[in-house]
Structures are given as C-alpha cells and as structure tokens.
Amino acid sequence: MEQSFQTLGEFIIDNQSDFQYSTGELSRLINSIRLAAKTVNYQVNKAGLVDITGSIGSSNTSGEDQQKLDVYANDVFIKTLIDRQIVCGIASEENDDFICVNSSDGGYNNKYVVLMDPLDGSSNIDVNVSVGTIFSIYRRVSPPGTPVVLEDFLQPGNQQVAAGYIIYGTSTMLVYTTGHGVNGFTLNPAIGTYYLSHPQMTISEDGRIYSINEGNYVHFPIGVKKYLKFCQEEKDDRPYTSRYIGSLVSDVHRNIIKGGIYIYPTSSKAPNGKLRLLYECNPIAMIMEQANGKASDGYQRILDIVPTELHQRAPFFCGSSNMVRKAEEFMSS
Ligand code: AHM
Ligand code: MG
C-alpha cells in the first residue's frame, strides 16, 4: 500500500489550533482513544481463534447479554483513559453508573467527559460481522477541581465537542469530528498506524438505501410503515435498496459513503426505540450533521434532546438529509 497519506497523529497535531485556547487536552484524549482502539482491534480480529467469543452469562444494565469482547473492550477503553488521567469522567453503555477520574495532580482538574459504547453490535461477533466503538466527548459543566456529577453527562448532543466511531470491518477505520467536518482514518495493521484515507467525508443529500429491521414491521408506528411503502414504491428513482447489517456503525458507515437512511424507530415492543441517546444516537448524529446529513427522532433534531437519564433510549432516523426529511413528513402526517 502506498503510504503517502497523512497519519492520524500528524493530523491531530496539525489541527490542534482549531480550538481556541486549546491546551492540547482534547488532542491527547483523541490519541488515547486511538490507542485503545488499536488494542481492541487486535482482539476483535483474532476473535475466532481464541476462546473470547460468546456470552459470559452476565447482563449489562439494560438486561442484555454481555459478550466477552464487550467486557474486554469496555475495560480497555476505561483503563486507557484512566491511566492517562486525561478525562474527568467516563460513562459507558456497559456500566450502570459513570466513573469519576482523577487528574494527574490527584485532583479533579480535567475538562472533558467521555461517553461511549465500547463494542456496538457485539451480538454479531460470533458470526464474523463488523462491529464498532462509538464515542462522544463533552466539556464538563461542573466546576473543575470537584468530582464530576451526573449533569456533566446529561448534556444535549449539541454540546458535544467531538464524536466518532471505530469500525472493525474488512479494514479498521477511525472516523471522527471535532465540529470541523468528518475525517476517516484507515489502520494499516502491519505498522499499527492510521492514515487519513477519507478526508472531509460527506453524505449525499439523496440516497437509495434504507436500513431498518423490517422483521419488526407489524410493531412499527404508522408513519414508519408508510415511509417503508414509499421506499418500496415503483416510482421515480424508487424502489430503494434495503440493506441492514444490524450493526449500527457498519450500517451508518456504508450509508455515509453510499447515501441512505438508517432507522431504528419506536415500536409496540420497544416504546422508546432501542438505541441509547447518549452512547449511540448523539455521537452518530453529530457525525451525520458534520457530514451534511441529518439525524432526528422522527420529529425533532436528536442533538437538541435534553437527556434525563444516562441509559435513555431514543428512536433514531439518520442519513441523507432529504431522506430523513421525507421520513419525518410521514411521521407527522
Ligand atoms: P447493542 O448496543 O446491544 O449492540 O445494540 C445496538 C445494535 C445496533 O448496532 C444495531 O443497529 C441494532 O442494535 C440492531 O438491533 P436489532 O437486532 O433489533 O435490529
Ligand atoms: Mg450499542
């Protein structure tokens, strides 16, 4: 492979000046995520070789089966961030409560909190399907010098200072934004370096892919049912193509590159949807908007929802802006 691209390390340093009064803390934080992602990538890639796949028999906070690799990824990200004393708090989809982290002087002086889904789509690991890590970064609202509080984590997504995902796919990519567009870096596993392979990623305004678990059709709200019929109608550039991996990061990543919509709506079985606002919807919504796309709960902008609970769920519609707008029209009709 031709190695003429800029590395992620170089990119982070070159773009540090985007942040006024930056102390380099955010850059060091993204560096820590980059490092943890390499470690997780190494384990995910050899999942079939060692006895690391499968369930460990315990449940996470939402009562779902925790996979061994979920636990492993959760530990790696948390340990990497704690060891570097780079954040003041961490909340994870896999933990019941948030974690308070000391700064290097033993106080509570760091500025940022991280919220993450350490291994999303992990039920796909046993069958060798791509999974991902999703992360979201906020500036704390409580005064530095004091331990973090719940309010530091319960901020609307429009307050995110950075967000991103790592996709452990046919190749491993780290895609992130600090509010200045979206950039994607591909890992060269031979030398363990990420290169800027997808600069300034954007999603087309219109797309022809819809991604939804249609097995739940009978339980969907009427607006979603009507939108699906619209997608399947033989008219203009329709019918659209249906593609659903069941791994949010993979479905979203494909849709950004090819154009499309991802929907996880409410249903009679899941009245608030399935995805978690803080760990999944908000970071993906920031990426989508920064890539010129749109993210909604069917009625309003995801990033404007004021959260009330750490593990809150939200219905999620994201992707090509005209497709999301059309789905919203059906939801309100
Ligand atoms: P998880 O966080 O427990 O892995 O669940 C999130 C995943 C998403 O990656 C995916 O889009 C969705 O759940 C699939 O759910 P379903 O199997 O109900 O279609
Ligand atoms: Mg998840």
Coordinates of C-alpha atoms and ligand atoms in Angstrom, one line a residue:
M1 CA 0.0 0.0 0.0
E2 CA 1.2 3.5 -0.9
Q3 CA 1.8 5.3 2.4
S4 CA 1.6 8.9 1.1
F5 CA -1.3 9.9 3.4
Q6 CA -1.1 12.0 6.5
T7 CA -1.1 9.9 9.7
L8 CA -3.8 10.4 12.4
G9 CA -1.0 11.6 14.8
E10 CA 0.1 14.3 12.4
F11 CA -3.5 15.3 11.6
I12 CA -4.3 15.7 15.3
I13 CA -1.3 17.9 15.9
D14 CA -1.9 20.0 12.7
N15 CA -5.5 20.6 13.7
Q16 CA -5.0 21.4 17.3
S17 CA -5.2 25.1 16.5
D18 CA -8.8 24.7 15.5
F19 CA -9.6 25.0 19.2
Q20 CA -9.3 28.4 20.7
Y21 CA -7.2 28.5 23.9
S22 CA -6.6 24.8 23.4
T23 CA -4.3 23.2 26.0
G24 CA -3.8 20.0 23.9
E25 CA -6.1 18.1 26.3
L26 CA -8.6 17.2 23.6
S27 CA -5.8 16.1 21.3
R28 CA -4.3 13.9 24.0
L29 CA -7.8 12.4 24.6
I30 CA -8.3 11.5 21.0
N31 CA -4.9 10.0 21.0
S32 CA -5.9 7.8 23.9
I33 CA -9.0 6.6 22.1
R34 CA -6.8 5.9 19.0
L35 CA -4.5 3.7 21.2
A36 CA -7.4 1.8 22.9
A37 CA -9.0 1.2 19.5
K38 CA -5.8 -0.5 18.3
T39 CA -5.8 -2.8 21.2
V40 CA -9.5 -3.7 20.8
N41 CA -8.9 -4.1 17.1
Y42 CA -6.2 -6.7 17.7
Q43 CA -8.6 -8.8 19.9
V44 CA -11.6 -8.4 17.6
N45 CA -9.5 -9.6 14.6
K46 CA -8.5 -12.8 16.3
A47 CA -11.9 -13.4 17.9
G48 CA -12.4 -16.7 16.2
L49 CA -9.0 -18.1 17.2
V50 CA -9.3 -17.9 21.0
D51 CA -12.0 -18.6 23.5
I52 CA -13.0 -15.0 23.6
T53 CA -16.3 -15.1 21.7
G54 CA -19.6 -15.9 23.2
S55 CA -21.5 -14.8 26.2
I56 CA -20.1 -14.6 29.7
G57 CA -23.5 -15.2 31.2
S58 CA -23.9 -11.8 32.8
S59 CA -26.2 -9.0 31.8
N60 CA -25.5 -5.3 31.3
T61 CA -27.5 -2.5 32.7
S62 CA -30.3 -2.9 30.0
G63 CA -30.6 -6.6 30.8
E64 CA -29.0 -7.7 27.6
D65 CA -26.5 -10.5 27.4
Q66 CA -22.9 -9.1 27.6
Q67 CA -20.5 -10.7 25.2
K68 CA -16.9 -11.4 26.3
L69 CA -15.5 -8.9 23.9
D70 CA -17.9 -6.2 25.1
V71 CA -16.4 -6.6 28.5
Y72 CA -12.9 -6.6 27.2
A73 CA -13.4 -3.5 25.0
N74 CA -15.1 -1.7 27.9
D75 CA -12.1 -2.5 30.2
V76 CA -9.5 -1.4 27.6
F77 CA -11.1 1.9 26.8
I78 CA -11.7 2.7 30.5
K79 CA -8.2 1.7 31.6
T80 CA -6.5 3.6 28.8
L81 CA -8.4 6.8 29.7
I82 CA -8.0 6.4 33.4
D83 CA -4.3 5.5 33.2
R84 CA -3.6 8.7 31.2
Q85 CA -5.6 10.8 33.6
I86 CA -6.9 12.7 30.6
V87 CA -10.6 12.9 31.4
C88 CA -12.6 13.8 34.5
G89 CA -15.3 11.2 33.9
I90 CA -16.4 8.2 31.8
A91 CA -19.9 6.8 31.1
S92 CA -20.2 3.6 29.2
E93 CA -23.2 1.7 27.9
E94 CA -21.8 -1.3 29.7
N95 CA -21.6 0.3 33.2
D96 CA -24.6 1.1 35.4
D97 CA -23.1 4.4 36.6
F98 CA -20.5 6.9 35.5
I99 CA -16.9 6.8 36.7
C100 CA -15.1 9.8 38.2
V101 CA -11.4 10.1 37.1
N102 CA -8.6 12.0 38.9
S103 CA -6.3 14.3 37.1
S104 CA -2.5 13.7 37.3
D105 CA -2.2 16.0 40.3
G106 CA -4.6 13.8 42.2
G107 CA -7.4 16.4 42.0
Y108 CA -10.3 16.7 39.6
N109 CA -9.0 19.2 37.2
N110 CA -9.5 17.6 33.8
K111 CA -12.0 19.3 31.5
Y112 CA -13.6 16.5 29.4
V113 CA -16.0 13.6 29.9
V114 CA -16.3 10.7 27.6
L115 CA -19.4 8.7 26.9
M116 CA -19.1 5.5 24.9
D117 CA -20.5 2.3 23.5
P118 CA -17.2 0.3 23.6
L119 CA -18.4 -2.5 21.3
D120 CA -21.6 -1.9 19.5
G121 CA -23.3 -4.7 17.6
S122 CA -21.4 -7.3 19.6
S123 CA -24.1 -9.9 19.0
N124 CA -22.6 -10.1 15.5
I125 CA -19.1 -11.0 16.6
D126 CA -19.7 -14.8 16.7
V127 CA -20.6 -14.7 13.0
N128 CA -17.7 -12.5 11.9
V129 CA -19.7 -9.4 11.1
S130 CA -18.3 -5.9 11.5
V131 CA -18.7 -4.2 14.9
G132 CA -17.8 -0.8 16.2
T133 CA -16.9 1.5 19.0
I134 CA -18.8 4.8 19.4
F135 CA -17.6 7.8 21.5
S136 CA -18.8 11.2 22.4
I137 CA -16.9 14.0 24.2
Y138 CA -18.2 16.9 26.2
R139 CA -16.7 19.7 28.3
R140 CA -17.8 19.3 31.9
V141 CA -20.4 21.7 33.2
S142 CA -19.5 21.3 36.9
P143 CA -16.5 23.4 38.1
P144 CA -13.0 21.9 37.6
G145 CA -11.5 20.8 40.9
T146 CA -14.6 19.0 42.0
P147 CA -15.7 15.4 41.2
V148 CA -17.9 15.1 38.1
V149 CA -21.6 14.9 38.6
L150 CA -24.5 13.4 36.6
E151 CA -25.2 16.8 34.9
D152 CA -21.8 16.6 33.2
F153 CA -23.1 13.6 31.3
L154 CA -26.7 14.7 30.8
Q155 CA -25.9 17.4 28.2
P156 CA -27.8 17.7 24.9
G157 CA -25.8 16.4 22.0
N158 CA -25.4 19.9 20.6
Q159 CA -22.8 20.4 23.3
Q160 CA -20.5 17.7 22.1
V161 CA -17.0 18.9 21.3
A162 CA -16.1 15.8 19.5
A163 CA -17.6 12.4 18.5
G164 CA -16.6 9.5 16.4
Y165 CA -16.7 5.8 15.8
I166 CA -14.2 3.0 15.0
I167 CA -15.4 0.3 12.6
Y168 CA -13.7 -3.1 12.9
G169 CA -14.5 -4.2 9.4
T170 CA -12.7 -5.5 6.4
S171 CA -10.3 -2.8 7.4
T172 CA -10.4 -0.9 10.6
M173 CA -11.3 2.8 10.4
L174 CA -11.5 5.6 12.9
V175 CA -13.9 8.3 11.8
Y176 CA -14.3 11.4 13.9
T177 CA -15.3 15.0 14.0
T178 CA -14.4 17.9 16.3
G179 CA -17.0 20.1 14.7
H180 CA -14.9 20.9 11.6
G181 CA -16.2 18.2 9.2
V182 CA -15.6 14.5 9.4
N183 CA -12.4 12.7 8.6
G184 CA -11.8 9.0 8.3
F185 CA -8.5 7.2 9.0
T186 CA -7.7 3.6 8.0
L187 CA -5.5 1.5 10.1
N188 CA -2.5 -0.2 8.4
P189 CA -2.3 -3.2 10.6
A190 CA 1.2 -4.1 9.6
I191 CA 2.6 -1.0 11.2
G192 CA -0.2 0.0 13.6
T193 CA -0.7 3.5 12.1
Y194 CA -3.9 5.2 11.0
Y195 CA -3.7 7.1 7.7
L196 CA -6.1 9.8 6.5
S197 CA -7.9 7.8 3.8
H198 CA -11.3 9.6 3.8
P199 CA -10.7 13.4 4.2
Q200 CA -13.8 15.6 4.7
M201 CA -16.4 12.8 4.4
T202 CA -19.9 13.9 3.3
I203 CA -23.1 12.1 2.7
S204 CA -25.2 12.9 -0.4
E205 CA -28.5 14.8 0.1
D206 CA -30.4 12.0 -1.6
G207 CA -29.7 8.3 -1.3
R208 CA -31.2 5.0 -2.4
I209 CA -30.5 2.7 0.6
Y210 CA -32.8 2.2 3.6
S211 CA -31.6 0.3 6.6
I212 CA -34.2 -0.9 9.2
N213 CA -35.0 -4.2 10.9
E214 CA -38.2 -5.0 8.8
G215 CA -38.8 -8.1 10.9
N216 CA -40.4 -5.6 13.4
Y217 CA -42.7 -4.2 10.7
V218 CA -46.0 -5.0 12.4
H219 CA -44.9 -3.2 15.5
F220 CA -43.8 0.0 13.8
P221 CA -45.7 3.3 14.1
I222 CA -47.9 4.0 11.1
G223 CA -45.6 6.8 9.8
V224 CA -42.7 4.4 9.5
K225 CA -44.9 1.8 7.8
K226 CA -45.9 4.4 5.3
Y227 CA -42.4 5.6 4.7
L228 CA -41.3 2.0 4.1
K229 CA -44.1 1.6 1.5
F230 CA -42.8 4.8 -0.1
C231 CA -39.3 3.4 -0.3
Q232 CA -40.6 0.2 -1.9
E233 CA -42.9 2.0 -4.4
E234 CA -42.1 1.7 -8.1
K235 CA -41.9 5.4 -9.0
D236 CA -39.2 8.0 -10.0
D237 CA -35.8 6.5 -8.6
R238 CA -37.6 4.0 -6.4
P239 CA -37.8 1.3 -5.2
Y240 CA -34.8 1.9 -2.9
T241 CA -32.5 -0.9 -1.9
S242 CA -32.8 -2.4 1.6
R243 CA -29.5 -3.1 3.4
Y244 CA -29.4 -3.9 7.1
I245 CA -26.4 -5.4 8.8
G246 CA -27.7 -5.0 12.4
S247 CA -24.5 -3.3 13.4
L248 CA -25.2 0.4 13.7
V249 CA -21.7 1.6 12.9
S250 CA -21.5 -0.6 9.8
D251 CA -24.9 0.4 8.5
V252 CA -24.2 4.1 9.2
H253 CA -20.7 4.0 7.7
R254 CA -22.0 2.4 4.5
N255 CA -24.8 4.9 4.3
I256 CA -22.4 7.9 4.7
I257 CA -20.3 6.6 1.8
K258 CA -23.2 5.5 -0.5
G259 CA -26.1 7.7 0.6
G260 CA -29.1 6.3 2.6
I261 CA -31.2 6.3 5.7
Y262 CA -30.9 4.3 8.9
I263 CA -34.0 3.9 11.1
Y264 CA -34.5 2.3 14.5
P265 CA -38.0 3.5 15.3
T266 CA -40.2 3.1 18.4
S267 CA -42.3 0.0 18.2
S268 CA -45.1 -1.5 20.3
K269 CA -42.3 -3.8 21.6
A270 CA -39.8 -1.0 22.3
P271 CA -41.8 2.2 23.0
N272 CA -38.6 4.3 23.2
G273 CA -36.7 2.5 20.5
K274 CA -33.6 0.5 21.2
L275 CA -30.6 2.7 20.7
R276 CA -29.2 4.8 23.6
L277 CA -29.3 8.6 23.2
L278 CA -26.0 9.3 24.9
Y279 CA -23.8 6.4 23.6
E280 CA -25.2 5.8 20.2
C281 CA -27.6 8.4 18.8
N282 CA -25.8 11.7 19.8
P283 CA -22.3 10.8 18.6
I284 CA -23.7 9.4 15.3
A285 CA -26.0 12.4 14.9
M286 CA -23.0 14.8 15.3
I287 CA -21.1 12.9 12.7
M288 CA -24.1 12.9 10.3
E289 CA -24.7 16.6 10.7
Q290 CA -21.0 17.4 10.2
A291 CA -21.1 15.2 7.1
N292 CA -24.1 17.3 5.8
G293 CA -26.6 14.7 6.7
K294 CA -29.4 14.8 9.2
A295 CA -30.4 13.0 12.4
S296 CA -33.8 13.0 14.0
D297 CA -36.1 11.1 16.4
G298 CA -38.7 11.3 13.7
Y299 CA -40.0 14.7 14.8
Q300 CA -37.1 16.7 16.2
R301 CA -33.3 17.1 15.9
I302 CA -31.6 14.4 18.0
L303 CA -28.9 16.8 19.1
D304 CA -31.5 19.1 20.8
I305 CA -33.0 16.5 23.1
V306 CA -32.2 17.2 26.7
P307 CA -31.4 13.9 28.4
T308 CA -32.7 12.9 31.7
E309 CA -31.1 9.5 32.3
L310 CA -27.7 8.0 31.4
H311 CA -29.1 5.0 29.6
Q312 CA -32.0 6.7 28.0
R313 CA -33.2 5.3 24.7
A314 CA -34.4 7.2 21.6
P315 CA -35.9 6.4 18.3
F316 CA -33.3 7.2 15.6
F317 CA -33.5 8.3 11.9
C318 CA -30.3 9.4 10.3
G319 CA -28.6 9.7 7.0
S320 CA -29.1 11.6 3.7
S321 CA -30.9 14.8 4.6
N322 CA -33.7 14.6 2.0
M323 CA -34.5 11.0 3.0
V324 CA -34.7 11.9 6.7
R325 CA -36.8 14.9 5.9
K326 CA -39.2 12.6 3.9
A327 CA -39.4 10.1 6.7
E328 CA -40.2 13.0 9.1
E329 CA -43.1 14.1 6.8
F330 CA -44.6 10.6 7.0
M331 CA -44.2 10.6 10.8
S332 CA -46.1 13.8 11.1
S333 CA -48.8 13.1 8.5
Ligands
AHM1 P1 -26.1 -3.2 21.2 O1 -25.6 -1.9 21.7 O2 -26.6 -4.0 22.2 O3 -25.0 -3.9 20.3 O4 -27.3 -2.9 20.2 C1 -27.2 -1.9 19.2 C2 -27.4 -2.6 17.9 C3 -27.0 -1.7 16.8 O5 -25.7 -1.8 16.4 C4 -27.9 -2.2 15.7 O6 -28.2 -1.3 14.7 C5 -29.2 -2.7 16.4 O7 -28.7 -2.9 17.8 C6 -29.8 -3.9 15.9 O8 -30.9 -4.2 16.6 P2 -31.9 -5.3 16.1 O9 -31.3 -6.7 16.2 O10 -33.1 -5.2 17.0 O11 -32.3 -4.9 14.7
MG2 MG -24.7 -0.4 21.3

